[in-house]
Every structure is written in structure tokens, then in C-alpha cells.
Coordinates of C-alpha atoms and ligand atoms in Angstrom, one line a residue:
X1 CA 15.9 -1.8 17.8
X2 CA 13.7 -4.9 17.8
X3 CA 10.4 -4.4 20.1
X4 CA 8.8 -8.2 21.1
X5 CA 6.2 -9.4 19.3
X6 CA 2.6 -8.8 20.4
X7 CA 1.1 -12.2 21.2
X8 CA -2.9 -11.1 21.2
X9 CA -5.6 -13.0 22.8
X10 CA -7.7 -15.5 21.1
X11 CA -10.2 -14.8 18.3
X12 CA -13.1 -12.3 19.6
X13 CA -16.2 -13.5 19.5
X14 CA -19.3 -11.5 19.8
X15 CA -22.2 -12.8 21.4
X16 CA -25.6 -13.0 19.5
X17 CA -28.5 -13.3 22.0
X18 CA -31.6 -15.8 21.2
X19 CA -35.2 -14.4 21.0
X20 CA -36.9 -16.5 23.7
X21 CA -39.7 -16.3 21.4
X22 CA -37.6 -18.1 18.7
X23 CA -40.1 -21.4 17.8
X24 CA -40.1 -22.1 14.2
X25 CA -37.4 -23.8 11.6
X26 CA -36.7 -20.7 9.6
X27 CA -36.1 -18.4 12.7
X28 CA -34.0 -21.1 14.6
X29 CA -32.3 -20.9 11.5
X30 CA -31.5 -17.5 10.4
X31 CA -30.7 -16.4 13.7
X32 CA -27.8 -19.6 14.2
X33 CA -26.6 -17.9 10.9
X34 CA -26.9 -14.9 12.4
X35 CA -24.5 -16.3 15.3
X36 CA -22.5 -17.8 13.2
X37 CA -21.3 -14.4 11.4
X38 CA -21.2 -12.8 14.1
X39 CA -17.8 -14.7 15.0
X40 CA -16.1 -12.6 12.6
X41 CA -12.3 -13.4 12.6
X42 CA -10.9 -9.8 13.6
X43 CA -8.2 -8.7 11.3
X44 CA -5.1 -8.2 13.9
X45 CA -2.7 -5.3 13.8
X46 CA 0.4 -5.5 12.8
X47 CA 4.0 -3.1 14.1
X48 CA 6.7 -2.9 12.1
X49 CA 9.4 -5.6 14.1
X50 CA 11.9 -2.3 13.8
X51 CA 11.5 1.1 13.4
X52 CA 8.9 1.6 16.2
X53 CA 8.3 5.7 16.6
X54 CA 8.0 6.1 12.5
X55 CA 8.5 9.7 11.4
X56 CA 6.4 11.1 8.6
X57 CA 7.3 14.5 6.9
X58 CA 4.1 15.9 5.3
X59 CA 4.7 19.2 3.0
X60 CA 2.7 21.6 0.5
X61 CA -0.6 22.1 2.5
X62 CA -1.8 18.5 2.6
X63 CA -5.2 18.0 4.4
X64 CA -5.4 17.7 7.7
X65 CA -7.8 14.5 7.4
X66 CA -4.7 12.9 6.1
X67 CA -2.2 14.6 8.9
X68 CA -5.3 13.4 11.8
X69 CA -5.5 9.5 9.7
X70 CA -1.7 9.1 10.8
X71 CA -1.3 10.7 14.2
X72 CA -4.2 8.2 15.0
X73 CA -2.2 5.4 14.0
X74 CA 0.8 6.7 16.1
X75 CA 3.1 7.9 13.6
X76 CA 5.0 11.0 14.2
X77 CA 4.0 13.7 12.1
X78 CA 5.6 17.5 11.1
X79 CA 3.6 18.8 8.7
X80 CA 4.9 22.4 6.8
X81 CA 2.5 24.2 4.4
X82 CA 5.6 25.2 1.6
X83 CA 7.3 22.6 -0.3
X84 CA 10.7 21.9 0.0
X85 CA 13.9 22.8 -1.6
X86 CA 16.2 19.5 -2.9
X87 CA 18.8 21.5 -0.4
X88 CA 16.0 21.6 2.0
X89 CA 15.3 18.0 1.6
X90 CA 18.9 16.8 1.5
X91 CA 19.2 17.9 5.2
X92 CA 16.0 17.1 6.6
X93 CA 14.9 13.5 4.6
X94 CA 17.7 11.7 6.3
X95 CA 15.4 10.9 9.9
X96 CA 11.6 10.2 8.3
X97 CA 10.5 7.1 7.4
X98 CA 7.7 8.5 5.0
X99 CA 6.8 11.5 3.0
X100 CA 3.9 13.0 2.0
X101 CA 4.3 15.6 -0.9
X102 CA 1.8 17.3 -4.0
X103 CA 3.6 18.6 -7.5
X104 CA 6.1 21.5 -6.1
X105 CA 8.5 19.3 -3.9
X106 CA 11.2 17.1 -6.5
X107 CA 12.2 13.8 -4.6
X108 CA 15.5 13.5 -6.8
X109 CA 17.9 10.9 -7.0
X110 CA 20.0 12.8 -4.8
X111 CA 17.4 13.1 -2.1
X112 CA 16.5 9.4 -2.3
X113 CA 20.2 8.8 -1.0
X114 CA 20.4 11.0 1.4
X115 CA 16.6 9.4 2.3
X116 CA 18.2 6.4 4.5
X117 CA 15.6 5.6 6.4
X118 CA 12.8 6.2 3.7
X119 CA 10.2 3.6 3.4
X120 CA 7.2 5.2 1.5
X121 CA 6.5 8.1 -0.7
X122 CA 2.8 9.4 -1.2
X123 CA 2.3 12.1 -3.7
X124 CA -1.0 13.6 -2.4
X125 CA -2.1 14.8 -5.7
X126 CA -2.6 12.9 -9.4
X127 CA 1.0 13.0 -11.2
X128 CA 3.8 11.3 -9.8
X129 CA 6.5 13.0 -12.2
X130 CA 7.8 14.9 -9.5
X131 CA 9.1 11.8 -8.2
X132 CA 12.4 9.5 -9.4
X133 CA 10.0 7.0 -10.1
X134 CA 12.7 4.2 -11.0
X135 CA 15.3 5.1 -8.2
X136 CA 12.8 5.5 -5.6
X137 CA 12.0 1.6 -6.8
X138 CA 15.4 0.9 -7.2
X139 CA 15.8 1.9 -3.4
X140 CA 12.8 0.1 -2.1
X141 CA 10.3 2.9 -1.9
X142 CA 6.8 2.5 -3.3
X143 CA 5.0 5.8 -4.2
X144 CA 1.1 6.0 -4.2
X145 CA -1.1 9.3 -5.3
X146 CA -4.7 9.3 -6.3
X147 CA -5.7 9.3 -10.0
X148 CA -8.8 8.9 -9.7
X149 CA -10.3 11.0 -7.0
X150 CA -11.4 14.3 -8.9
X151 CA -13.5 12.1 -11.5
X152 CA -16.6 13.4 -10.3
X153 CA -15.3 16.9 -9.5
X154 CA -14.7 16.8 -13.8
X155 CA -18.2 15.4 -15.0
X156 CA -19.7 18.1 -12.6
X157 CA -18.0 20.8 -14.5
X158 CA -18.8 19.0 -18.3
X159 CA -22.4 19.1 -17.2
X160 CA -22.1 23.1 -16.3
X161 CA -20.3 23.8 -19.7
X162 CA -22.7 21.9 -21.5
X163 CA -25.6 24.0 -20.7
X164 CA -22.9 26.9 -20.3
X165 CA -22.5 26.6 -23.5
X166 CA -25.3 26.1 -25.2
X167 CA -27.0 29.3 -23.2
X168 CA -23.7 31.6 -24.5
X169 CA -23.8 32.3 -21.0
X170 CA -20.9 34.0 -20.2
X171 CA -20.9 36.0 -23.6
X172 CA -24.3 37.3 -22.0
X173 CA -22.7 37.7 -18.7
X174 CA -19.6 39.8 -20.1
X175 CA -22.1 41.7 -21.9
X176 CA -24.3 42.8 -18.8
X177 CA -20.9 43.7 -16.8
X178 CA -19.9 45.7 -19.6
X179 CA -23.4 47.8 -19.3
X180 CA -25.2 46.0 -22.1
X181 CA -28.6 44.5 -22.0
X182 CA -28.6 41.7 -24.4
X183 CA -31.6 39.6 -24.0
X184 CA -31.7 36.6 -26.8
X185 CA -33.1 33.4 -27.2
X186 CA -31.3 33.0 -31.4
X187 CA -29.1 30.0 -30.8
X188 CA -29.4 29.3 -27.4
X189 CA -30.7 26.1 -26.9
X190 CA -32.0 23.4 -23.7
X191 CA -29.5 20.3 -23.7
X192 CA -32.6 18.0 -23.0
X193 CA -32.5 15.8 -26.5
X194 CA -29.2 16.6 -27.7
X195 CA -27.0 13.8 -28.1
X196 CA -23.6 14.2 -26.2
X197 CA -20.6 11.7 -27.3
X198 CA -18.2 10.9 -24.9
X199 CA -14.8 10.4 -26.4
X200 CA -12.9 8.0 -23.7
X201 CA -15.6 6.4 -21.2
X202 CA -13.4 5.5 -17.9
X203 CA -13.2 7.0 -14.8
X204 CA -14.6 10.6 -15.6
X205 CA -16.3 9.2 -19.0
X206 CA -18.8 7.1 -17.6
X207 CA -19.5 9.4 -14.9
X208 CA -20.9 12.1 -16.9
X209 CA -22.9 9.8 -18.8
X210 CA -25.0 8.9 -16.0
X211 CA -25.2 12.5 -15.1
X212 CA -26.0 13.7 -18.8
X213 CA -29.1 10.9 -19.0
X214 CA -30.2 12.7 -15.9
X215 CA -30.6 15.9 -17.8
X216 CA -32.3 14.3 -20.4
X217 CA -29.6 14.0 -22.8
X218 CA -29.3 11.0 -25.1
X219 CA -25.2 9.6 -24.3
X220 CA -22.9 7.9 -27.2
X221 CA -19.7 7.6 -26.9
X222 CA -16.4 5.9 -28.2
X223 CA -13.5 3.6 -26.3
X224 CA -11.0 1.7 -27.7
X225 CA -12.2 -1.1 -25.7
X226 CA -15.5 -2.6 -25.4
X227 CA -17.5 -0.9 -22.5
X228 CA -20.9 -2.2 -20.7
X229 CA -22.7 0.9 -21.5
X230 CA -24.8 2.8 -18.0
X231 CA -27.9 3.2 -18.5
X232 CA -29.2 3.7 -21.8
X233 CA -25.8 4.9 -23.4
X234 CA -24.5 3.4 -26.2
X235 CA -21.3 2.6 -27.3
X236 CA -20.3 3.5 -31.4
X237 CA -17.6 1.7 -33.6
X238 CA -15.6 4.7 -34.0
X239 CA -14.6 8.2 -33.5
X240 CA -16.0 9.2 -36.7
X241 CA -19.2 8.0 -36.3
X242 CA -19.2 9.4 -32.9
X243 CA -18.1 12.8 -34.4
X244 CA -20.9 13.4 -36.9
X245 CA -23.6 12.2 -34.5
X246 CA -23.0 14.1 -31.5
X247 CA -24.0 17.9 -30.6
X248 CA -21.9 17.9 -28.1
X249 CA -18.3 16.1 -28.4
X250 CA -16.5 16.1 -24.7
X251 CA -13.0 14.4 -24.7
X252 CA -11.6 12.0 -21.2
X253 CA -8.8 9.9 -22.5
X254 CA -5.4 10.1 -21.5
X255 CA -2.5 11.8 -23.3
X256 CA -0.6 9.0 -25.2
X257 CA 0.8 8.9 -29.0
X258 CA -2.1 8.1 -30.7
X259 CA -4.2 10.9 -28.5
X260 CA -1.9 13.5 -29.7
X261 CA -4.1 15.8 -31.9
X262 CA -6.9 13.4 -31.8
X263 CA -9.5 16.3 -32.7
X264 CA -7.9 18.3 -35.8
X265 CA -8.6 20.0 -38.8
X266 CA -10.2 16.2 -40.7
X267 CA -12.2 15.6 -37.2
X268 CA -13.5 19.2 -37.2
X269 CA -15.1 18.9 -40.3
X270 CA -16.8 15.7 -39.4
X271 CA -18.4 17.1 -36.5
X272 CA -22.1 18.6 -37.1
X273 CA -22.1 22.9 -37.9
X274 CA -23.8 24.4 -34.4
X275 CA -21.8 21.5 -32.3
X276 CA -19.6 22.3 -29.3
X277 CA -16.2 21.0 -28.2
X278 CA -15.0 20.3 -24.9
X279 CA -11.7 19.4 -23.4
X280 CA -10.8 18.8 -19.7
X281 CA -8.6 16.2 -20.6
X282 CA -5.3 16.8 -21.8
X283 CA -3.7 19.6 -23.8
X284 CA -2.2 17.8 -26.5
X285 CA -5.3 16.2 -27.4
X286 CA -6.8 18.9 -29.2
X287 CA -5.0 20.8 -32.4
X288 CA -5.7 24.0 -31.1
X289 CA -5.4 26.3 -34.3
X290 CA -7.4 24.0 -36.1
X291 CA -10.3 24.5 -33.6
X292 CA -9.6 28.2 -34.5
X293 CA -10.1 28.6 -37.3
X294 CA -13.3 25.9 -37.3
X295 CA -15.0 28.3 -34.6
X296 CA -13.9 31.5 -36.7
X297 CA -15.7 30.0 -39.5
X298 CA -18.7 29.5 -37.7
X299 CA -18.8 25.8 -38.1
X300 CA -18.2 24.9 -33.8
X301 CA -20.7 27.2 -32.0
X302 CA -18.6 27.2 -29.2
X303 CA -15.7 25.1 -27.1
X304 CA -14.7 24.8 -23.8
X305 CA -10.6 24.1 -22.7
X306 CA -9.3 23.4 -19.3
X307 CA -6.0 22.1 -20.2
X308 CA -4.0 23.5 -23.3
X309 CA -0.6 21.8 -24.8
X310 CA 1.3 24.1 -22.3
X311 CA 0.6 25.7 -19.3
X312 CA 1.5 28.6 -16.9
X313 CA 3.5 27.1 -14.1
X314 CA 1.9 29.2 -11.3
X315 CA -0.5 31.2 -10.4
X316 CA -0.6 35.2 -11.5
X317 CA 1.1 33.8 -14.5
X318 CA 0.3 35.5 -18.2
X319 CA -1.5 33.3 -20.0
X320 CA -0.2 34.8 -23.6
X321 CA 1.4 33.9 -26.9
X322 CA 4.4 33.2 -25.3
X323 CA 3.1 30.2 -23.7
X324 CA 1.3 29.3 -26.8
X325 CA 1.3 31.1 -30.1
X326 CA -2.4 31.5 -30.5
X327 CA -3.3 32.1 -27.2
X328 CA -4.4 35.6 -27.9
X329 CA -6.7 34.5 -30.7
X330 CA -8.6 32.2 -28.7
X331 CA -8.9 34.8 -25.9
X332 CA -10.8 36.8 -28.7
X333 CA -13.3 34.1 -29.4
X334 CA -16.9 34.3 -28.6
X335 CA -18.1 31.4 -27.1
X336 CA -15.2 29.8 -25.7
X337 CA -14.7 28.8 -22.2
X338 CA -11.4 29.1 -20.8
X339 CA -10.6 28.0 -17.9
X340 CA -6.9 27.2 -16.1
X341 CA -7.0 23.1 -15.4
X342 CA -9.5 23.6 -12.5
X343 CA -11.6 20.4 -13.8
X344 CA -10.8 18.3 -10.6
X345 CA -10.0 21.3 -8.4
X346 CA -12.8 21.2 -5.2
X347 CA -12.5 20.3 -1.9
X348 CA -13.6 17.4 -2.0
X349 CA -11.5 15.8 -4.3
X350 CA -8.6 17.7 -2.0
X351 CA -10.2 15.4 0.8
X352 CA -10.6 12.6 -1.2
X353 CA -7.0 12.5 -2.9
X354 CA -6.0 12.8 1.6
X355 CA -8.2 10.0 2.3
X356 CA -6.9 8.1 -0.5
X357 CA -3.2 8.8 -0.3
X358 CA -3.2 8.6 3.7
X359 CA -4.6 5.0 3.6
X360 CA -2.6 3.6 1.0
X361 CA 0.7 4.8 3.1
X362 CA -0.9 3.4 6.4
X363 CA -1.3 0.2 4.4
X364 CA 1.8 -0.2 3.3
X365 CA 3.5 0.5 6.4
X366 CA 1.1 -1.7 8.9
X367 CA 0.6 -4.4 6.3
X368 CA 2.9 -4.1 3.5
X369 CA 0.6 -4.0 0.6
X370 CA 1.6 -2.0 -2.2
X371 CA -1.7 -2.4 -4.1
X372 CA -2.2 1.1 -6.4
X373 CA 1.5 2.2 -6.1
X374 CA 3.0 3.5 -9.4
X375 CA 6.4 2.1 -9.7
X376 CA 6.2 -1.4 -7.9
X377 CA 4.9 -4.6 -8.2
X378 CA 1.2 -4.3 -6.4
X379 CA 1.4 -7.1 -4.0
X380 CA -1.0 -7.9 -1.0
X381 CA -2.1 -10.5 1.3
X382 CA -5.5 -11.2 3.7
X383 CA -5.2 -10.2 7.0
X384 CA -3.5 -12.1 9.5
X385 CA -6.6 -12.8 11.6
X386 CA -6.6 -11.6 15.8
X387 CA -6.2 -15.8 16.1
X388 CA -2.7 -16.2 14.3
X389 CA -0.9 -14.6 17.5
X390 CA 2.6 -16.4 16.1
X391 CA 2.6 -15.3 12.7
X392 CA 5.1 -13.1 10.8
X393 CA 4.9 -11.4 8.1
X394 CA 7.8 -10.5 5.6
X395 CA 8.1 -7.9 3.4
X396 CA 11.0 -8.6 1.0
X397 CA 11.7 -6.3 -1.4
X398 CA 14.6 -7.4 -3.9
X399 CA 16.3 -7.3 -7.2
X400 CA 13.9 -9.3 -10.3
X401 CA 16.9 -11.8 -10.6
X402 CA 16.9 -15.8 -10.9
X403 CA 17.4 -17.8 -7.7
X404 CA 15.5 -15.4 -5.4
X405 CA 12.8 -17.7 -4.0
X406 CA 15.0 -20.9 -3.8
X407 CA 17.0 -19.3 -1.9
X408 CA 14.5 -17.4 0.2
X409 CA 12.1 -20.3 0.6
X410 CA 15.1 -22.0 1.8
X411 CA 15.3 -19.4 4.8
X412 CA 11.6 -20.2 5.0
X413 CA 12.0 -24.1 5.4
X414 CA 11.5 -25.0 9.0
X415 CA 8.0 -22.2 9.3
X416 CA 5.1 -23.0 8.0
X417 CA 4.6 -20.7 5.4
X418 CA 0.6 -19.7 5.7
X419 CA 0.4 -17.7 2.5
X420 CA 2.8 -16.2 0.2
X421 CA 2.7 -14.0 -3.3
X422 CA 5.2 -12.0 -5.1
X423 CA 4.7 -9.9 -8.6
X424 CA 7.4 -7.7 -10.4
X425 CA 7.8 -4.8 -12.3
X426 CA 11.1 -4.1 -14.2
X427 CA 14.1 -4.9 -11.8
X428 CA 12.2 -4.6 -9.1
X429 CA 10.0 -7.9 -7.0
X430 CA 8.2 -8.0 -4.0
X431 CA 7.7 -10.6 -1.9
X432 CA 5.3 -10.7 1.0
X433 CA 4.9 -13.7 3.0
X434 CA 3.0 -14.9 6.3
X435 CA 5.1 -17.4 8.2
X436 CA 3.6 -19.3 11.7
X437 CA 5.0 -20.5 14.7
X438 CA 7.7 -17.9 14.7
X439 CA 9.5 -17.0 18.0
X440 CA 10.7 -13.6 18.9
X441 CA 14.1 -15.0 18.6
X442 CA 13.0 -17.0 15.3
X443 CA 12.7 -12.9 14.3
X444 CA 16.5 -12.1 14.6
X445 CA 17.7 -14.9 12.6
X446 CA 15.3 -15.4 9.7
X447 CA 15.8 -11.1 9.1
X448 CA 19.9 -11.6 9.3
X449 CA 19.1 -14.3 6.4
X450 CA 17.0 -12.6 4.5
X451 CA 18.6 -9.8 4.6
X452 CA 22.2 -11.6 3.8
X453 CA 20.5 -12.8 0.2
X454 CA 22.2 -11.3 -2.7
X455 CA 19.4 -9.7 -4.0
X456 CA 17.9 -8.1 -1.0
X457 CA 16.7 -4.1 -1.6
X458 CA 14.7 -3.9 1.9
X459 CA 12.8 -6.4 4.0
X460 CA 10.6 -5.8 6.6
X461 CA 8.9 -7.4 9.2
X462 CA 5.6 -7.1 10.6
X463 CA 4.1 -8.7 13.5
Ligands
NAD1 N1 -9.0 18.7 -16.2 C1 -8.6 18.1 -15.1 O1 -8.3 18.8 -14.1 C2 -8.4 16.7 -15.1 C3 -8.7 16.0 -13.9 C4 -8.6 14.6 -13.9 C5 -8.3 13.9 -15.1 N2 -8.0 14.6 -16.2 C6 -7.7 13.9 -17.5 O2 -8.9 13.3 -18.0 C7 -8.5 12.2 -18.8 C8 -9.4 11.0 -18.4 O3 -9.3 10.6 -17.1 P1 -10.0 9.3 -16.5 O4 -9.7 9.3 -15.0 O5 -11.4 9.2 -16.9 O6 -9.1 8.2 -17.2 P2 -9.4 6.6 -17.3 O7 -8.1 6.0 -17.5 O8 -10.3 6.2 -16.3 O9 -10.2 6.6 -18.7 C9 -9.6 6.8 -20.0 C10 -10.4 6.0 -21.0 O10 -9.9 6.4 -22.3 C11 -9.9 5.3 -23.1 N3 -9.0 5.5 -24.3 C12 -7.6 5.4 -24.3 N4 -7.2 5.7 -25.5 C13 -8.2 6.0 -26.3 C14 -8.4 6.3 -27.6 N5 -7.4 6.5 -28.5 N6 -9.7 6.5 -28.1 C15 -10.8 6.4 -27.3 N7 -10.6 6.0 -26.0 C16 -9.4 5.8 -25.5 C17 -9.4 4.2 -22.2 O11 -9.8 2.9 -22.7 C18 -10.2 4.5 -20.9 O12 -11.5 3.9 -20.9 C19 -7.1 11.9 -18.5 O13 -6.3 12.5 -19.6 C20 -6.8 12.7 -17.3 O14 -5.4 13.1 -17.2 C21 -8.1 16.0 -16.2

């Protein structure tokens, strides 16, 4: 059902007050300018045109900064602490118009058609393979997650295995919980002056390097594109060079083909004897038996591994030679760190990945921009300002075909149309569009042809 449109009242404008003792040029001036942005044009808030009373099912434990972020914004919210079943799902999906999930609930291409009313998806966690990615675009469904908000959570725990380590702290540890007293300075060393060389120098990369200079530590490290360096990092030409300079060789690039046993037996023997390893990237990166038998040898001192080619799927698992063939060896190795893919696991990249994941969906539903979803186009406009009472905007999500903005801009003809963008990605395009002068009534008709267009996946309104 259509609610009317919100006609707000005219731009707000704050007042500034004048000092009284205001007398020369420069004050006159800077405090006009000071008036001046103080008539900020207020962003005005838009309402979905249909589907007032939105319904958002929230599952697997999410934060309750996330739950609180859209009860404030008047959304309906049931929020469960276990995933859900696909039989679950099938019978439940059917009446929300988003849903907020982490790894254990599958949105299958069965529950996306039995999800008529779905508008949204937001996986509050960092992978999205949980997800139907393509029919939930096919369908009209953005999904969002957070990739990025455990990067400091990770270069916390590089900097504690560094000096980890480089201490054989927890070989010293296991020792004194055993009953032995094993004090030893032989090849334990300070990290201030050694060189660590960061392999991969995004998100987490670049991070750590500003944390490592803190420490004292001189930072290389090695990207296959050309970086600015922080601080006084510096970037090498190549992974080889990187490999024989470093003391320390941490790895934070991204599983693809040509990471697939980036550090084996040839890279191994490049590095310098007494250096350490680390891996809280991903699994495959690392050729695991070659690492073996390089810290058998003596040649690594020691490694650290958060993430291994394949992993236990829940916790209390074994973690043995059935999951991979040499995992009892390297549970016999001194001077290894094991631990099980806990590099972004705190609390506050929990709150963080809530924050992140809750905003995006509140974005997408009160202004339609899809900017950091995973399987659409990323589309977004500037605010329609507190001013622009009569302006609409439209959402129009549709097929990638030829023909679509003819005949859409057709529709559009008679309005004004204030701004306008759309962006694709594979069959799927999204258009968004701010239209003015639009009447209530205007709505009703310019939807029915919109919607009519061949190509038409799902169109909203806002207003
Ligand atoms: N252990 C954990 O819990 C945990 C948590 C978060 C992220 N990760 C993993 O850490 C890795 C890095 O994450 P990020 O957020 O910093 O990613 P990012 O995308 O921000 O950075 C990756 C960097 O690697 C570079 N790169 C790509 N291919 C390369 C190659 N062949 N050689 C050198 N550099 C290359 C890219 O140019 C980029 O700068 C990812 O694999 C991610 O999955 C693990």
C-alpha cells in the first residue's frame, strides 16, 4: 500500500550570532563565513513509497549494536541466536524484507524464491559464499558484509607473534607448565632492528607496517602494485628480493591462482637461516610440507599459521591428519604457532563488521545505494537535500539489456530529472534516479510504467 509523500518544510537554517565586539575586516569576514556554513542543506529522509512496516530477520548471534541501529530506524526486527535451516528458511523468509545472517545460514536458490518480499541481504561477517550470489542478483537483492573490519584485529596479532616468536615463548611456556625451569637467552632475540617484509601491503599489510616501525623494526615489503610506502617503509621489486632480506616474512594477500603455494620449497631456501614465517592469510598460500621439512632442518627458526589449506568446520573438531596429512608433524614442531583462524576474531571487529553491515542495509533501504555490495553494480547518489520536498527517487533495478534507458527516460520525460547514474555488473544494472516536481499521484503512474518495462527486476521508490 502506497503511504503519501512527506512534503518537509523548507531548508533549516541555523542561526550564527554576531560578536558585538566584531570591528575589523578579517573577523567581519570569517564570521559571515562562519554564517554562511552554518546554512548547511540538511540531507532529508527518505520512506520507501511501499512497503512501510519493513521486517528484518536477524540470525546467528549478530550484535546487538546492529539489532539497536535498525529498531531506531523503525524497522521491525526478530532476531534468533541459531542459524537457520533452508527448511527453516523456506517457511519463515517469505514475510521479511531483509536478512541479516554470518557463515552458518545458506540463502539457496530455493530460499531466494520462496523470499518474495526480499529486498536486501547482509552477511554480517567477511565471506559471502554462503550466499547464491548470482540469483540473489538475478532476483534484485544486493548483499553487503564487511571485508575489511578485522584488519587491525590481524596486525595486532602479527605484532604479538613477531616478538612471540622470536622469544620461543610458548616453547618456554609449555616447558614451565610441564614442571621445567628453562631459563635461556641462546636464540632469543628483541625485534627492534630486524627487518620484517610484508608480502601483500593492503588493508592488514600496511597496517602492521606502521605498527612494526613503532617497535623499531625496519618494514619492506612486496605488492604487485605500486604502493606509497607509510612511513619509512619501503617497497622491493620482487618477492625474491623481499625473501632474502627479511628476518621476518609475514604473508596478507588474498587466495587467487598465482597465490596458491606462493611460499614453497624454492622460496624457503631464499629466505635467510634463523628467519620466521607467518601466515594469517590464507591456507593455500603456504606449501605446508615444504615449510616442514625447512623448519626440521633448522633453516626457519620458527613459523606461525592461522589458516591452513583446510580447516575444521566447527568448533571441538580434531584438528588431525585427516584434515590434512601432515598435520600431526607440525603439531610436533618446536617453535610453531598454531592457532585456529582467530586473526580477526575480537570484539571489536564483531562490533565493527555490526556497524558496518547494519549501515550499509539502512542505506540501501532508505536511499538505495548499493555502494560496497558484492554482487551488484555499486550505484549511489547525493542526498536529496530537506529543500527538494517534491523529489523522487527511483531505484530501478533491471536486466543489462539494450533499450533500457530509452525506454525508461521516456517514462522520465515530463519530470525534471535532477540527477541520475546507473553501473552494471554481469546481467544485472541499476539505475537510481532523482526526479522533481512529482505528485503523489505522479507516484502511481510513473511505478505502473516502470515497472511494465521488459526488463524490470525490482523498482523502488523513495520519497
Ligand atoms: N586470519 C584471519 O582471520 C584473516 C582475517 C582477515 C583477512 N584475512 C586474509 O588476509 C589477506 C589480506 O587481507 P587484506 O584485507 O589486507 O586484503 P587487501 O585486499 O586489502 O590486500 C591484499 C594485497 O595483496 C596484494 N596482492 C595480490 N596479489 C599479490 C601477489 N601475487 N603478490 C603480492 N601482493 C599481492 C594486493 O595488491 C593487495 O594490496 C586475505 O587473504 C584475507 O582473506 C585473514
Amino acid at each position: 500500500m502506497s503511504s503519501p509523500i512527506q512534503i518537509p518544510g523548507k531548508m533549516r537554517t541555523v542561526a550564527a550570532s554576531v560578536s558585538p565586539t566584531t570591528t575589523n575586516i578579517h573577523d567581519r569576514f570569517a564570521s559571515l563565513h562562519r554564517q554562511e556554513s552554518l546554512n548547511v542543506r540538511q540531507p532529508r529522509v527518505l520512506h520507501p513509497v511501499e512497503n512501510e512496516g519493513l521486517r528484518l530477520l536477524i540470525l546467528e548471534n549478530i550484535s546487538m549494536e546492529a539489532v539497536n541501529a535498525f529498531k531506531a530506524q523503525g524497522l521491525h526486527v526478530d532476531h534468533y541466536t541459531k542459524a537457520m535451516s533452508e527448511d527453516e528458511l523456506l517457511q519463515k523468509i517469505g514475510s521479511y524484507h531483509g536478512i541479516g545472517i554470518r557463515s552458518k545460514t545458506k540463502i539457496t536458490e530455493r530460499v531466494l524464491k520462496a523470499a518474495t518480499k526480499l529486498l536486501v541481504i547482509g552477511c554480517f561477517c567477511i565471506g559471502t559464499n554462503q550466499v547464491d550470489l548470482k540469483a540473489a542478483a538475478s532476483a534484485g537483492i544486493p548483499v553487503f558484509n564487511s571485508p575489511f573490519s578485522n584488519s587491525r584485529s590481524v596486525a595486532e596479532l602479527v605484532m604479538s607473534e613477531l616478538v612471540v616468536l622470536s622469544r620461543q615463548l610458548f616453547e618456554r611456556s609449555y616447558e614451565l607448565r610441564q614442571g621445567l625451569w628453562n631459563k635461556q637467552s641462546k636464540g632469543c632475540w628483541e625485534v627492534r632492528g630486524k627487518t620484517l617484509g610484508i608480502v601483500g601491503y593492503g588493508h592488514i599489510g600496511s597496517q602492521l607496517s606502521v605498527l612494526a616501525e613503532a617497535f623499531g623494526i625496519r618494514v619492506i615489503f612486496f605488492d604487485v602494485i605500486n604502493l606509497m610506502p607509510l612511513g619509512s617503509a619501503r617497497q622491493v621489486e620482487s618477492l625474491d628480493a623481499l625473501l632474502s632480506e627479511a628476518d621476518f616474512v609475514t604473508l596478507h594477500v588474498p587466495e587467487l591462482p598465482e597465490t596458491i603455494n606462493m611460499i614453497s620449497r624454492d622460496q624457503l631456501t631464499l629466505m635467510k637461516k634463523g628467519a620466521y614465517l607467518i601466515n594469517n592469510a590464507r591456507g593455500k598460500v603456504v606449501d605446508i610440507p615444504a615449510l616442514i621439512e625447512s623448519l626440521k632442518s633448522g633453516h626457519l627458526a620458527g613459523a606461525a599459521l592461522d589458516v591452513f589449506p583446510s580447516e575444521p568446520g566447527s568448533n571441538g573438531s580434531p584438528f588431525d591428519d585427516q584434515v590434512n596429512p601432515w598435520a600431526s608433524t607440525l603439531r610436533s614442531l618446536h617453535n610453531v604457532i598454531l592457532t585456529p583462524h582467530i586473526g580477526g576474531s575480537t570484539e571489536e571487529a564483531q562490533r565493527m563488521i555490526g556497524q558496518e553491515v547494519s549501515q550499509a542495509v539502512l542505506r540501501y533501504i532508505g536511499l538505495g545505494s548499493t555502494i560496497g555490495a558484492v554482487n551488484f553494480p555499486e550505484v549511489d547518489l547525493r542526498a536529496i537535500t530537506a529543500e527538494e520536498g517534491d523529489h523522487v527517487r527511483v531505484c530501478y533495478v533491471h536486466k543489462n539489456q539494450p533499450g533500457v534507458l530509452k525506454l525508461v527516460n521516456e517514462t522520465f520525460a515530463p519530470y525534471n530529472v535532477e540527477k541520475q547514474y546507473s553501473d552494471s555488473k554481469g546481467e544485472v544494472a541499476y539505475l537510481m534516479a532523482d526526479i522533481a516536481n512529482v505528485s503523489p499521484m505522479d507516484i502511481t503512474s510513473l511505478q505502473e510504467s516502470i515497472r511494465r518495462t521488459d526488463a524490470n527486476i525490482l523498482t523502488r521508490f523513495l520519497a
